[in-house]
Amino acid sequence: MTLFDSAAGYARYRPGIPDESARPGDAIAYDAGADRLRPVPDVDSPPARRPDAPVVEFTQRAVGRITGWEDASWVRKGSRVWRARGAGGGTWYVKIHQSEKFHAREVRAYRTWALSLGGGAPRLVASDKKLRAVVLISVPGRPLHGAVLSPGQERDVFQRIGALARRIHQASAPRPASEGSGPAVGKAERHLTAARHRLAPGDEEFVRGLVRQAKNLPLPEQVETHGDFQLRNILCSDVDGSLAVIDLERSEPGPAVRDLVRLSDAWAHRPDLYEAFLAGYGRTLTDAEESRLVIDSALDAVSGVAFGAAHGDPELVERGRRTPARLRTERRSCNSPTGESP
């Protein structure tokens, strides 16, 4: 089983997601074009709700009359995204952000570094601060999460992901680290409290040990980061295999390893994929970056368990639960040939 087979297998058991492993003639219809991460209402569900009137009016002022609205939200509470089809045949995405911070971050990203990606990111058509809404020109492709690829294809994809990350991080000149740009240890206790009953024995102590180490890390320079760089936010075109990023609401300047935290789950137990990523990225990580990646991954995992449980995102919870186990295993392997910490 490959990495992407495993991701697809998990996705099939998520609420509201159709079983795409079925084939024509099976009891459950197969749809090669379906997206595993989008909600599929059951037969008893009410019709998908279209945006409120002010959002519809805002969208039509920006792109003209809309004749069709399709719910394209993520399977989690609070996600509000629609695919809008225009009377003239155009297609746009309309998104309402959950907070002013997310709205400001995404608008800034589309107006700055995302422009340097060309077709590697959607284009901002219009934004409304009061509505916290944006209208975006869609980019082709489907999320890489759940894609079934051969090992060779996976390595090629990860090399191109590395090249995409490099383009993001080099979109503007790096800047000195700012005060408070170290690992997000301030929220660790709150997240541990919320996630405690879902963590494995020993995870809490492991995370606290990393928090103590964090204060000794040097602060790296800051670059533009996507902030939620993972397979479900990276699209791959069926036509030419080109990649594009979506969902820029967590974008902000930060250390480059910020964009490796959630992606690193995808190359767990596959060093060839990590090597392919670095080949595309154009450099290896420094020792300080490697240490920062471990700490940030553990903190993000605990945060993910707490957030995913509160917002109905089982994929986020599952990734958050397995990450500490992976990090602890890797640390034991590095510390001792017998697999025990000194």
Short mmCIF file of C-alpha atoms in Angstrom, two decimals:
data_model
loop_
_atom_site.label_atom_id
_atom_site.label_comp_id
_atom_site.label_asym_id
_atom_site.label_seq_id
_atom_site.Cartn_x
_atom_site.Cartn_y
_atom_site.Cartn_z
CA MET A 1 0.00 0.00 0.00
CA THR A 2 1.39 3.38 -0.97
CA LEU A 3 1.13 6.61 0.97
CA PHE A 4 -1.68 7.86 -1.23
CA ASP A 5 -3.55 4.54 -1.06
CA SER A 6 -3.54 4.87 2.73
CA ALA A 7 -4.84 8.43 2.59
CA ALA A 8 -7.56 7.41 0.18
CA GLY A 9 -8.52 4.46 2.36
CA TYR A 10 -8.96 6.67 5.39
CA ALA A 11 -10.92 9.23 3.40
CA ARG A 12 -13.45 6.59 2.37
CA TYR A 13 -14.52 6.11 5.97
CA ARG A 14 -15.08 9.78 6.73
CA PRO A 15 -18.67 10.94 7.23
CA GLY A 16 -20.29 12.18 4.04
CA ILE A 17 -17.57 10.89 1.70
CA PRO A 18 -18.48 8.39 -1.05
CA ASP A 19 -16.53 5.14 -1.46
CA GLU A 20 -14.54 5.81 -4.61
CA SER A 21 -12.77 2.46 -4.47
CA ALA A 22 -15.92 0.97 -6.02
CA ARG A 23 -15.98 0.31 -9.75
CA PRO A 24 -18.79 0.41 -12.35
CA GLY A 25 -21.35 -2.24 -11.57
CA ASP A 26 -20.70 -2.15 -7.83
CA ALA A 27 -23.46 -1.24 -5.41
CA ILE A 28 -21.81 2.12 -4.81
CA ALA A 29 -21.28 4.06 -8.00
CA TYR A 30 -17.73 5.07 -8.96
CA ASP A 31 -17.07 8.66 -9.96
CA ALA A 32 -13.50 9.32 -11.08
CA GLY A 33 -14.05 13.04 -11.00
CA ALA A 34 -15.37 13.21 -7.45
CA ASP A 35 -13.40 14.94 -4.72
CA ARG A 36 -12.99 12.83 -1.56
CA LEU A 37 -12.73 15.88 0.63
CA ARG A 38 -15.99 17.56 -0.35
CA PRO A 39 -19.24 16.76 1.48
CA VAL A 40 -21.79 14.54 -0.24
CA PRO A 41 -25.26 14.96 1.31
CA ASP A 42 -27.28 11.84 1.96
CA VAL A 43 -30.73 11.34 0.46
CA ASP A 44 -32.45 12.76 3.53
CA SER A 45 -30.36 15.95 3.66
CA PRO A 46 -31.98 19.26 2.72
CA PRO A 47 -30.78 20.95 -0.48
CA ALA A 48 -27.38 22.63 -0.18
CA ARG A 49 -27.75 26.19 1.03
CA ARG A 50 -26.55 28.90 -1.32
CA PRO A 51 -24.86 32.04 0.01
CA ASP A 52 -26.87 34.76 1.70
CA ALA A 53 -28.25 37.54 -0.50
CA PRO A 54 -25.46 40.06 0.26
CA VAL A 55 -22.81 37.54 -0.83
CA VAL A 56 -24.76 36.71 -3.99
CA GLU A 57 -25.04 40.41 -4.81
CA PHE A 58 -21.34 40.97 -4.12
CA THR A 59 -20.40 38.08 -6.39
CA GLN A 60 -22.65 39.20 -9.25
CA ARG A 61 -21.32 42.74 -9.07
CA ALA A 62 -17.85 41.27 -9.53
CA VAL A 63 -18.42 38.69 -12.30
CA GLY A 64 -21.98 39.06 -13.62
CA ARG A 65 -25.08 36.91 -13.26
CA ILE A 66 -24.62 33.57 -11.53
CA THR A 67 -26.88 30.74 -12.66
CA GLY A 68 -25.64 27.93 -10.42
CA TRP A 69 -24.25 27.54 -6.91
CA GLU A 70 -22.55 24.33 -5.77
CA ASP A 71 -21.43 23.78 -2.19
CA ALA A 72 -17.67 23.18 -2.20
CA SER A 73 -16.99 23.52 1.53
CA TRP A 74 -14.51 21.36 3.38
CA VAL A 75 -15.97 18.69 5.65
CA ARG A 76 -15.66 20.70 8.85
CA LYS A 77 -17.74 23.17 10.79
CA GLY A 78 -17.51 26.75 9.66
CA SER A 79 -16.21 26.11 6.13
CA ARG A 80 -18.24 28.12 3.59
CA VAL A 81 -17.11 27.83 -0.03
CA TRP A 82 -19.19 27.70 -3.20
CA ARG A 83 -18.46 26.99 -6.84
CA ALA A 84 -20.34 29.63 -8.82
CA ARG A 85 -21.22 29.14 -12.48
CA GLY A 86 -21.89 32.23 -14.55
CA ALA A 87 -24.51 32.79 -17.22
CA GLY A 88 -21.72 33.10 -19.78
CA GLY A 89 -20.06 29.83 -18.77
CA GLY A 90 -17.36 31.07 -16.39
CA THR A 91 -16.61 29.38 -13.06
CA TRP A 92 -15.47 31.05 -9.84
CA TYR A 93 -15.04 30.13 -6.21
CA VAL A 94 -16.69 32.24 -3.52
CA LYS A 95 -15.36 31.92 0.00
CA ILE A 96 -16.46 33.42 3.31
CA HIS A 97 -13.73 33.49 5.95
CA GLN A 98 -14.36 32.55 9.57
CA SER A 99 -12.53 35.59 10.92
CA GLU A 100 -11.18 38.98 9.91
CA LYS A 101 -7.64 37.66 10.43
CA PHE A 102 -8.11 34.82 7.93
CA HIS A 103 -9.73 37.20 5.46
CA ALA A 104 -6.89 39.72 5.70
CA ARG A 105 -4.23 37.02 5.36
CA GLU A 106 -5.76 35.47 2.26
CA VAL A 107 -6.40 38.78 0.52
CA ARG A 108 -2.84 39.91 1.24
CA ALA A 109 -1.43 36.64 -0.11
CA TYR A 110 -3.36 36.91 -3.37
CA ARG A 111 -2.27 40.50 -3.82
CA THR A 112 1.42 39.80 -3.13
CA TRP A 113 3.38 36.57 -3.34
CA ALA A 114 0.69 34.45 -5.04
CA LEU A 115 1.00 36.65 -8.13
CA SER A 116 4.53 35.30 -8.67
CA LEU A 117 3.17 31.75 -9.03
CA GLY A 118 1.27 32.49 -12.24
CA GLY A 119 -1.12 29.57 -12.71
CA GLY A 120 0.16 28.05 -9.48
CA ALA A 121 -2.52 29.81 -7.44
CA PRO A 122 -6.06 31.14 -7.96
CA ARG A 123 -6.54 34.80 -8.89
CA LEU A 124 -8.40 37.24 -6.69
CA VAL A 125 -11.29 38.90 -8.54
CA ALA A 126 -12.88 40.81 -5.66
CA SER A 127 -12.93 40.99 -1.88
CA ASP A 128 -15.29 42.49 0.68
CA LYS A 129 -13.93 43.13 4.17
CA LYS A 130 -17.34 43.57 5.74
CA LEU A 131 -18.65 40.27 4.37
CA ARG A 132 -15.23 38.61 4.82
CA ALA A 133 -15.77 37.25 1.31
CA VAL A 134 -13.61 36.74 -1.76
CA VAL A 135 -14.31 35.77 -5.35
CA LEU A 136 -11.55 33.74 -6.97
CA ILE A 137 -10.79 32.53 -10.48
CA SER A 138 -10.48 28.76 -10.17
CA VAL A 139 -7.35 26.81 -11.10
CA PRO A 140 -7.54 23.35 -12.68
CA GLY A 141 -6.81 20.18 -10.80
CA ARG A 142 -7.85 17.98 -7.89
CA PRO A 143 -6.30 17.74 -4.40
CA LEU A 144 -3.37 15.36 -4.13
CA HIS A 145 -4.83 13.95 -0.94
CA GLY A 146 -6.19 10.55 -1.85
CA ALA A 147 -4.49 10.35 -5.26
CA VAL A 148 -3.36 6.82 -6.13
CA LEU A 149 0.08 6.96 -7.74
CA SER A 150 2.95 4.59 -8.35
CA PRO A 151 6.10 5.07 -6.21
CA GLY A 152 7.84 6.72 -9.16
CA GLN A 153 4.94 9.09 -9.72
CA GLU A 154 4.91 9.95 -6.02
CA ARG A 155 8.59 10.88 -6.12
CA ASP A 156 8.01 13.06 -9.17
CA VAL A 157 5.09 14.80 -7.48
CA PHE A 158 7.07 15.47 -4.32
CA GLN A 159 9.95 16.91 -6.29
CA ARG A 160 7.49 19.31 -7.94
CA ILE A 161 5.97 20.11 -4.55
CA GLY A 162 9.45 21.03 -3.36
CA ALA A 163 9.90 23.33 -6.34
CA LEU A 164 6.52 24.94 -5.60
CA ALA A 165 7.53 25.53 -1.97
CA ARG A 166 10.77 27.14 -3.14
CA ARG A 167 8.83 29.54 -5.38
CA ILE A 168 6.63 30.57 -2.47
CA HIS A 169 9.54 31.06 -0.09
CA GLN A 170 11.54 33.03 -2.65
CA ALA A 171 8.61 35.23 -3.70
CA SER A 172 10.10 38.10 -1.70
CA ALA A 173 13.38 38.82 0.02
CA PRO A 174 13.80 37.15 3.43
CA ARG A 175 13.54 39.36 6.46
CA PRO A 176 15.02 39.16 9.97
CA ALA A 177 13.14 37.19 12.57
CA SER A 178 10.68 39.24 14.58
CA GLU A 179 10.00 39.11 18.29
CA GLY A 180 7.72 36.21 19.13
CA SER A 181 8.47 34.28 15.92
CA GLY A 182 9.69 31.22 17.80
CA PRO A 183 7.64 28.03 18.16
CA ALA A 184 4.07 28.63 19.33
CA VAL A 185 4.65 27.33 22.85
CA GLY A 186 2.30 29.85 24.47
CA LYS A 187 -0.79 27.87 23.46
CA ALA A 188 0.69 24.43 24.14
CA GLU A 189 -0.89 23.93 27.57
CA ARG A 190 -4.33 24.99 26.38
CA HIS A 191 -4.13 22.64 23.39
CA LEU A 192 -2.81 19.79 25.54
CA THR A 193 -5.73 20.21 27.90
CA ALA A 194 -8.24 20.09 25.03
CA ALA A 195 -6.56 17.12 23.32
CA ARG A 196 -5.47 15.14 26.40
CA HIS A 197 -8.08 12.36 26.28
CA ARG A 198 -7.30 11.72 22.61
CA LEU A 199 -3.53 11.47 22.98
CA ALA A 200 -1.57 8.26 23.55
CA PRO A 201 0.21 7.63 26.86
CA GLY A 202 3.49 9.53 26.92
CA ASP A 203 2.52 12.04 24.21
CA GLU A 204 1.84 14.84 26.68
CA GLU A 205 5.22 14.46 28.39
CA PHE A 206 6.95 14.27 25.01
CA VAL A 207 5.38 17.54 23.86
CA ARG A 208 6.27 19.28 27.12
CA GLY A 209 9.87 18.18 26.69
CA LEU A 210 9.96 19.74 23.23
CA VAL A 211 8.47 22.96 24.61
CA ARG A 212 11.38 23.18 27.05
CA GLN A 213 13.85 22.72 24.17
CA ALA A 214 12.19 25.38 22.04
CA LYS A 215 13.54 28.29 24.08
CA ASN A 216 17.10 27.37 23.10
CA LEU A 217 16.50 27.43 19.35
CA PRO A 218 17.86 30.34 17.29
CA LEU A 219 15.23 32.37 15.48
CA PRO A 220 15.41 31.82 11.70
CA GLU A 221 14.82 34.48 9.10
CA GLN A 222 11.28 34.85 7.83
CA VAL A 223 9.96 34.20 4.32
CA GLU A 224 6.52 34.13 2.76
CA THR A 225 4.72 30.95 3.80
CA HIS A 226 1.47 29.29 2.75
CA GLY A 227 0.75 28.26 6.33
CA ASP A 228 -1.37 25.18 5.56
CA PHE A 229 0.84 23.50 2.99
CA GLN A 230 -0.46 19.94 2.76
CA LEU A 231 -1.73 17.54 0.11
CA ARG A 232 -5.37 18.55 0.37
CA ASN A 233 -4.41 22.17 -0.43
CA ILE A 234 -2.24 21.27 -3.41
CA LEU A 235 -4.03 20.64 -6.70
CA CYS A 236 -2.64 18.57 -9.55
CA SER A 237 -3.93 19.17 -13.07
CA ASP A 238 -5.23 16.13 -14.95
CA VAL A 239 -4.12 17.78 -18.19
CA ASP A 240 -0.45 18.57 -17.70
CA GLY A 241 0.35 17.58 -14.12
CA SER A 242 0.98 21.18 -13.03
CA LEU A 243 0.54 22.00 -9.35
CA ALA A 244 -1.30 24.86 -7.68
CA VAL A 245 -1.96 25.87 -4.07
CA ILE A 246 -5.32 26.88 -2.65
CA ASP A 247 -6.62 28.08 0.75
CA LEU A 248 -4.17 30.86 1.60
CA GLU A 249 -5.98 32.10 4.71
CA ARG A 250 -3.15 31.02 7.02
CA SER A 251 -0.46 32.67 4.94
CA GLU A 252 1.95 35.00 6.72
CA PRO A 253 5.72 35.58 6.96
CA GLY A 254 7.42 32.91 9.02
CA PRO A 255 10.25 30.36 9.03
CA ALA A 256 10.41 28.22 5.90
CA VAL A 257 9.90 25.01 7.91
CA ARG A 258 6.41 26.25 8.76
CA ASP A 259 5.33 24.88 5.38
CA LEU A 260 6.92 21.49 6.00
CA VAL A 261 5.07 20.74 9.22
CA ARG A 262 1.82 19.41 7.78
CA LEU A 263 3.40 18.14 4.59
CA SER A 264 5.87 15.98 6.55
CA ASP A 265 3.06 13.59 7.49
CA ALA A 266 2.85 12.67 3.82
CA TRP A 267 6.44 11.40 3.65
CA ALA A 268 6.37 9.54 6.96
CA HIS A 269 8.19 6.22 6.54
CA ARG A 270 9.06 7.24 2.96
CA PRO A 271 12.52 8.86 3.01
CA ASP A 272 12.55 8.75 -0.79
CA LEU A 273 9.67 11.24 -0.86
CA TYR A 274 11.48 13.56 1.55
CA GLU A 275 14.61 13.37 -0.59
CA ALA A 276 12.53 14.11 -3.69
CA PHE A 277 11.00 17.14 -1.97
CA LEU A 278 14.44 18.47 -1.01
CA ALA A 279 15.67 17.92 -4.58
CA GLY A 280 12.88 20.16 -5.83
CA TYR A 281 13.34 22.59 -2.96
CA GLY A 282 16.97 23.05 -3.91
CA ARG A 283 18.60 22.67 -0.50
CA THR A 284 18.68 20.59 2.66
CA LEU A 285 17.48 21.84 6.03
CA THR A 286 19.90 23.20 8.60
CA ASP A 287 20.25 21.46 11.97
CA ALA A 288 18.27 24.27 13.58
CA GLU A 289 15.51 23.88 10.98
CA GLU A 290 15.38 20.11 11.57
CA SER A 291 14.94 20.72 15.31
CA ARG A 292 12.35 23.41 14.68
CA LEU A 293 10.44 21.07 12.36
CA VAL A 294 10.13 18.42 15.10
CA ILE A 295 8.95 20.95 17.69
CA ASP A 296 6.52 22.70 15.37
CA SER A 297 5.15 19.35 14.14
CA ALA A 298 4.40 18.21 17.67
CA LEU A 299 2.76 21.50 18.63
CA ASP A 300 0.74 21.56 15.42
CA ALA A 301 -0.37 17.98 16.02
CA VAL A 302 -1.76 18.75 19.47
CA SER A 303 -3.42 21.89 18.14
CA GLY A 304 -4.86 19.86 15.27
CA VAL A 305 -6.39 17.27 17.59
CA ALA A 306 -8.05 20.00 19.64
CA PHE A 307 -9.24 21.99 16.62
CA GLY A 308 -10.34 18.98 14.57
CA ALA A 309 -12.38 17.55 17.42
CA ALA A 310 -14.10 20.88 18.00
CA HIS A 311 -14.82 21.53 14.31
CA GLY A 312 -15.71 18.08 13.03
CA ASP A 313 -12.53 17.43 11.01
CA PRO A 314 -11.64 13.73 11.58
CA GLU A 315 -8.74 13.78 9.13
CA LEU A 316 -7.09 16.55 11.14
CA VAL A 317 -7.64 14.64 14.39
CA GLU A 318 -6.18 11.45 12.97
CA ARG A 319 -3.10 13.19 11.60
CA GLY A 320 -2.61 14.95 14.92
CA ARG A 321 -2.80 11.67 16.84
CA ARG A 322 -0.31 9.78 14.69
CA THR A 323 2.27 12.58 14.48
CA PRO A 324 3.57 12.34 18.09
CA ALA A 325 3.91 8.57 17.72
CA ARG A 326 5.95 9.06 14.54
CA LEU A 327 8.15 11.73 16.10
CA ARG A 328 8.78 9.66 19.22
CA THR A 329 9.72 6.64 17.12
CA GLU A 330 12.08 8.68 14.99
CA ARG A 331 13.70 10.19 18.09
CA ARG A 332 14.25 6.79 19.72
CA SER A 333 15.79 5.48 16.51
CA CYS A 334 18.17 8.46 16.35
CA ASN A 335 19.14 8.33 20.03
CA SER A 336 19.97 4.69 20.39
CA PRO A 337 20.75 1.69 18.13
CA THR A 338 18.43 -0.33 20.38
CA GLY A 339 15.60 2.15 19.93
CA GLU A 340 15.69 3.47 23.49
CA SER A 341 16.27 7.05 24.55
CA PRO A 342 19.44 7.53 26.63
#
